[in-house]
CSV table of C-alpha atoms in Angstrom, one decimal:
chain,number,residue,atom,x,y,z
A,1,MET,CA,-80.2,23.9,-8.6
A,2,THR,CA,-79.2,26.8,-6.4
A,3,TYR,CA,-76.7,26.3,-3.5
A,4,TYR,CA,-76.0,28.4,-0.5
A,5,LEU,CA,-72.4,28.9,0.9
A,6,TYR,CA,-72.2,29.1,4.5
A,7,HIS,CA,-69.5,30.9,6.6
A,8,TYR,CA,-69.1,30.1,10.5
A,9,PHE,CA,-67.5,32.4,13.1
A,10,GLU,CA,-67.1,33.5,16.4
A,11,GLU,CA,-69.7,36.0,16.9
A,12,GLU,CA,-67.8,38.7,18.8
A,13,MET,CA,-65.1,38.5,16.2
A,14,GLY,CA,-67.4,38.8,13.2
A,15,PRO,CA,-67.2,37.1,9.8
A,16,PHE,CA,-64.4,36.5,7.4
A,17,ARG,CA,-61.3,36.8,10.0
A,18,ASN,CA,-58.6,35.1,8.3
A,19,LEU,CA,-55.3,34.0,9.8
A,20,SER,CA,-53.9,33.7,6.2
A,21,SER,CA,-54.2,37.4,5.7
A,22,LEU,CA,-51.9,38.1,8.5
A,23,THR,CA,-48.0,37.9,8.7
A,24,ILE,CA,-46.8,34.6,10.0
A,25,GLU,CA,-45.8,36.5,13.1
A,26,GLU,CA,-49.4,38.0,13.8
A,27,ALA,CA,-51.1,34.6,12.9
A,28,SER,CA,-48.7,32.5,15.3
A,29,LYS,CA,-49.5,34.9,17.9
A,30,ILE,CA,-53.2,34.5,17.5
A,31,SER,CA,-52.9,31.0,17.0
A,32,ASN,CA,-51.2,30.5,20.3
A,33,GLN,CA,-53.9,32.5,22.1
A,34,ILE,CA,-56.4,30.2,20.7
A,35,LYS,CA,-54.5,27.3,22.2
A,36,TYR,CA,-54.0,28.8,25.5
A,37,GLU,CA,-57.8,29.6,25.9
A,38,GLY,CA,-58.6,26.0,24.8
A,39,ASN,CA,-62.0,24.6,24.5
A,40,THR,CA,-62.5,24.9,20.9
A,41,PHE,CA,-61.8,22.7,17.8
A,42,ALA,CA,-59.0,25.4,16.6
A,43,SER,CA,-57.1,25.2,20.2
A,44,LYS,CA,-56.2,21.5,19.3
A,45,ARG,CA,-54.3,22.5,16.0
A,46,SER,CA,-50.6,21.2,15.7
A,47,ASP,CA,-47.9,23.5,16.0
A,48,ASP,CA,-47.2,23.4,12.2
A,49,TYR,CA,-50.6,24.1,11.2
A,50,LEU,CA,-49.9,27.4,9.8
A,51,MET,CA,-47.2,26.6,7.7
A,52,ILE,CA,-49.1,23.5,6.5
A,53,ARG,CA,-52.1,25.7,5.8
A,54,ARG,CA,-50.2,28.3,3.8
A,55,GLU,CA,-48.7,25.4,1.5
A,56,LEU,CA,-52.1,23.8,0.9
A,57,GLU,CA,-53.6,27.3,0.1
A,58,GLU,CA,-50.7,27.6,-2.5
A,59,VAL,CA,-51.5,24.2,-4.0
A,60,ALA,CA,-55.0,24.8,-4.0
A,61,ARG,CA,-54.8,28.1,-5.7
A,62,ASN,CA,-52.5,26.7,-8.4
A,63,LYS,CA,-54.8,23.9,-9.1
A,64,PHE,CA,-57.9,26.3,-9.4
A,65,ILE,CA,-55.6,28.6,-11.8
A,66,GLU,CA,-54.9,25.6,-14.0
A,67,LYS,CA,-58.7,25.1,-14.3
A,68,GLY,CA,-59.4,28.5,-15.4
A,69,GLY,CA,-59.9,30.2,-11.9
A,70,LYS,CA,-58.7,33.8,-11.6
A,71,PRO,CA,-58.0,34.4,-7.8
A,72,THR,CA,-57.3,37.9,-6.8
A,73,ASN,CA,-56.1,36.9,-3.4
A,74,SER,CA,-53.1,34.9,-2.7
A,75,PHE,CA,-55.2,33.0,0.3
A,76,PRO,CA,-58.8,32.0,0.2
A,77,HIS,CA,-61.6,33.0,2.6
A,78,TYR,CA,-63.4,29.7,3.8
A,79,MET,CA,-67.2,28.7,3.3
A,80,THR,CA,-69.3,25.5,3.1
A,81,LEU,CA,-71.2,24.6,0.4
A,82,GLU,CA,-74.7,24.2,2.1
A,83,SER,CA,-75.0,24.2,5.8
A,84,CYS,CA,-72.9,22.0,8.3
A,85,ASP,CA,-74.2,22.2,12.0
A,86,TRP,CA,-70.9,20.4,13.1
A,87,LEU,CA,-68.9,23.6,12.5
A,88,LYS,CA,-70.8,25.5,15.1
A,89,THR,CA,-68.9,23.3,17.7
A,90,TRP,CA,-65.8,25.1,16.7
A,91,TYR,CA,-66.8,28.2,18.5
A,92,LYS,CA,-67.7,29.2,22.0
A,93,LYS,CA,-70.5,31.4,20.6
A,94,PRO,CA,-71.0,30.7,17.0
A,95,SER,CA,-72.6,32.5,14.3
A,96,SER,CA,-73.1,32.0,10.5
A,97,LEU,CA,-74.2,33.6,7.4
A,98,ALA,CA,-75.2,32.3,4.2
A,99,ILE,CA,-74.6,33.8,0.6
A,100,GLU,CA,-76.3,32.4,-2.6
A,101,TRP,CA,-73.7,30.9,-4.8
A,102,ASN,CA,-74.6,32.6,-8.0
A,103,GLU,CA,-73.5,36.0,-6.3
A,104,PHE,CA,-70.0,34.8,-6.8
A,105,PHE,CA,-68.2,34.8,-10.3
A,106,ASP,CA,-67.2,31.2,-11.3
A,107,GLU,CA,-63.6,32.2,-11.7
A,108,SER,CA,-63.6,33.4,-8.2
A,109,ILE,CA,-64.5,30.3,-6.2
A,110,SER,CA,-63.1,26.7,-5.8
A,111,PHE,CA,-64.3,23.6,-3.9
A,112,THR,CA,-62.8,20.6,-2.2
A,113,TYR,CA,-64.8,17.5,-1.1
A,114,GLY,CA,-64.0,18.0,2.5
A,115,ASP,CA,-61.8,20.3,4.3
A,116,LEU,CA,-58.7,21.4,2.6
A,117,PHE,CA,-56.3,19.7,5.1
A,118,PRO,CA,-57.6,16.2,4.7
A,119,THR,CA,-58.5,16.4,1.1
A,120,MET,CA,-55.1,17.2,0.2
A,121,ARG,CA,-53.4,14.9,2.8
A,122,TYR,CA,-55.4,12.0,3.8
A,123,PRO,CA,-53.8,8.9,2.1
A,124,ASP,CA,-56.9,6.8,1.2
A,125,ASN,CA,-56.8,7.1,-2.5
A,126,LYS,CA,-60.5,8.0,-2.9
A,127,PRO,CA,-60.9,9.8,-6.3
A,128,TYR,CA,-61.5,13.4,-4.7
A,129,ARG,CA,-58.5,13.4,-2.8
A,130,LYS,CA,-56.0,16.1,-3.8
A,131,GLN,CA,-58.5,17.6,-6.2
A,132,VAL,CA,-59.8,21.3,-6.5
A,133,TYR,CA,-63.2,21.6,-8.3
A,134,THR,CA,-64.8,24.3,-10.2
A,135,LYS,CA,-68.6,25.1,-9.9
A,136,LYS,CA,-69.4,23.0,-12.8
A,137,GLU,CA,-67.3,20.3,-11.6
A,138,ILE,CA,-68.4,20.2,-8.0
A,139,ARG,CA,-72.1,19.7,-9.4
A,140,LYS,CA,-71.0,16.2,-10.8
A,141,ILE,CA,-69.0,15.3,-7.5
A,142,ILE,CA,-72.1,15.8,-5.6
A,143,GLU,CA,-74.1,13.6,-8.0
A,144,GLU,CA,-71.8,10.8,-7.4
A,145,PHE,CA,-70.8,11.1,-3.7
A,146,GLY,CA,-73.7,13.4,-2.3
A,147,PHE,CA,-73.0,16.0,0.7
A,148,PRO,CA,-70.5,14.6,3.4
A,149,GLN,CA,-72.5,16.6,6.0
A,150,ASP,CA,-75.5,14.2,5.0
A,151,TRP,CA,-73.7,10.8,5.0
A,152,ASN,CA,-71.0,11.8,7.6
A,153,LYS,CA,-72.7,13.9,10.1
A,154,MET,CA,-70.8,12.1,13.1
A,155,GLY,CA,-67.5,11.8,11.3
A,156,ASP,CA,-67.1,8.3,11.8
A,157,GLN,CA,-67.1,7.5,8.0
A,158,GLY,CA,-63.7,9.4,7.3
A,159,PRO,CA,-62.3,13.1,7.5
A,160,GLU,CA,-64.9,14.5,5.2
A,161,ARG,CA,-67.6,16.4,7.1
A,162,TYR,CA,-68.5,18.9,4.3
A,163,ILE,CA,-67.6,20.6,1.1
A,164,GLU,CA,-65.3,23.4,1.5
A,165,VAL,CA,-65.5,26.5,-0.5
A,166,GLN,CA,-62.5,28.6,-1.3
A,167,ILE,CA,-63.4,32.3,-2.1
A,168,TRP,CA,-60.4,33.8,-3.8
A,169,GLY,CA,-61.5,37.5,-3.9
A,170,GLU,CA,-63.2,40.1,-1.7
A,171,GLU,CA,-66.1,41.5,-4.2
A,172,VAL,CA,-68.9,39.8,-2.4
A,173,ILE,CA,-67.5,39.0,1.1
A,174,LYS,CA,-66.5,42.5,1.7
A,175,ARG,CA,-70.3,43.4,2.1
A,176,TYR,CA,-70.3,41.2,5.2
A,177,ILE,CA,-66.8,42.4,6.9
A,178,LEU,CA,-67.6,44.3,9.9
C-alpha cells in the first residue's frame, strides 16, 4: 500500500518552518510571540517546550541511527502519516500539502506512533511508547493498532492523535520551501 505524508502549516508562513533550525534565542523569541498572540494550539506550550523538544529530537535521532537511519539533519521536519484534520485546528489559517512516502529514502524518515512528545514521555507503558520506527516497522504497527486519527479523532482515548513522521533531510522537502 502507498501512503501519503501530510504537512500542516500556517498559510501565510509557508511549509516547513522549523523552530529547531533556529538558535535557541531565535526560537524562544518566536515561541514567545506565538504565546503572546494566543488562540492557537502552539500558544499553549509550556515555557520549557523548546528545551524538551530538542532533547526528544536528539533521542529520536539516535534511536533512528541505531536502526540504520542516516539522518543528514540534526533535527527533523515534521509530517503525519496520512491526513489528520485535527491538526488544522492548530493554525489561524491552515494549509497543508501531501507527499507520497516513496519519494523519501527509507534511511531519511522515521516514525513515532503519536506525536514525539507524548510518545516519548507519556507513562502508560503501551508497547509503542519510547519507540522510533522505520518504514518497514511502522507498517506492522499500523496492522496491529491502526491509525490513531481513525480511532482517536476526539483525543479522548489517549494522547496519540496521528502517526508522526520525522523527515531527517532536505532532499525532498526543499522543493516545497518557499
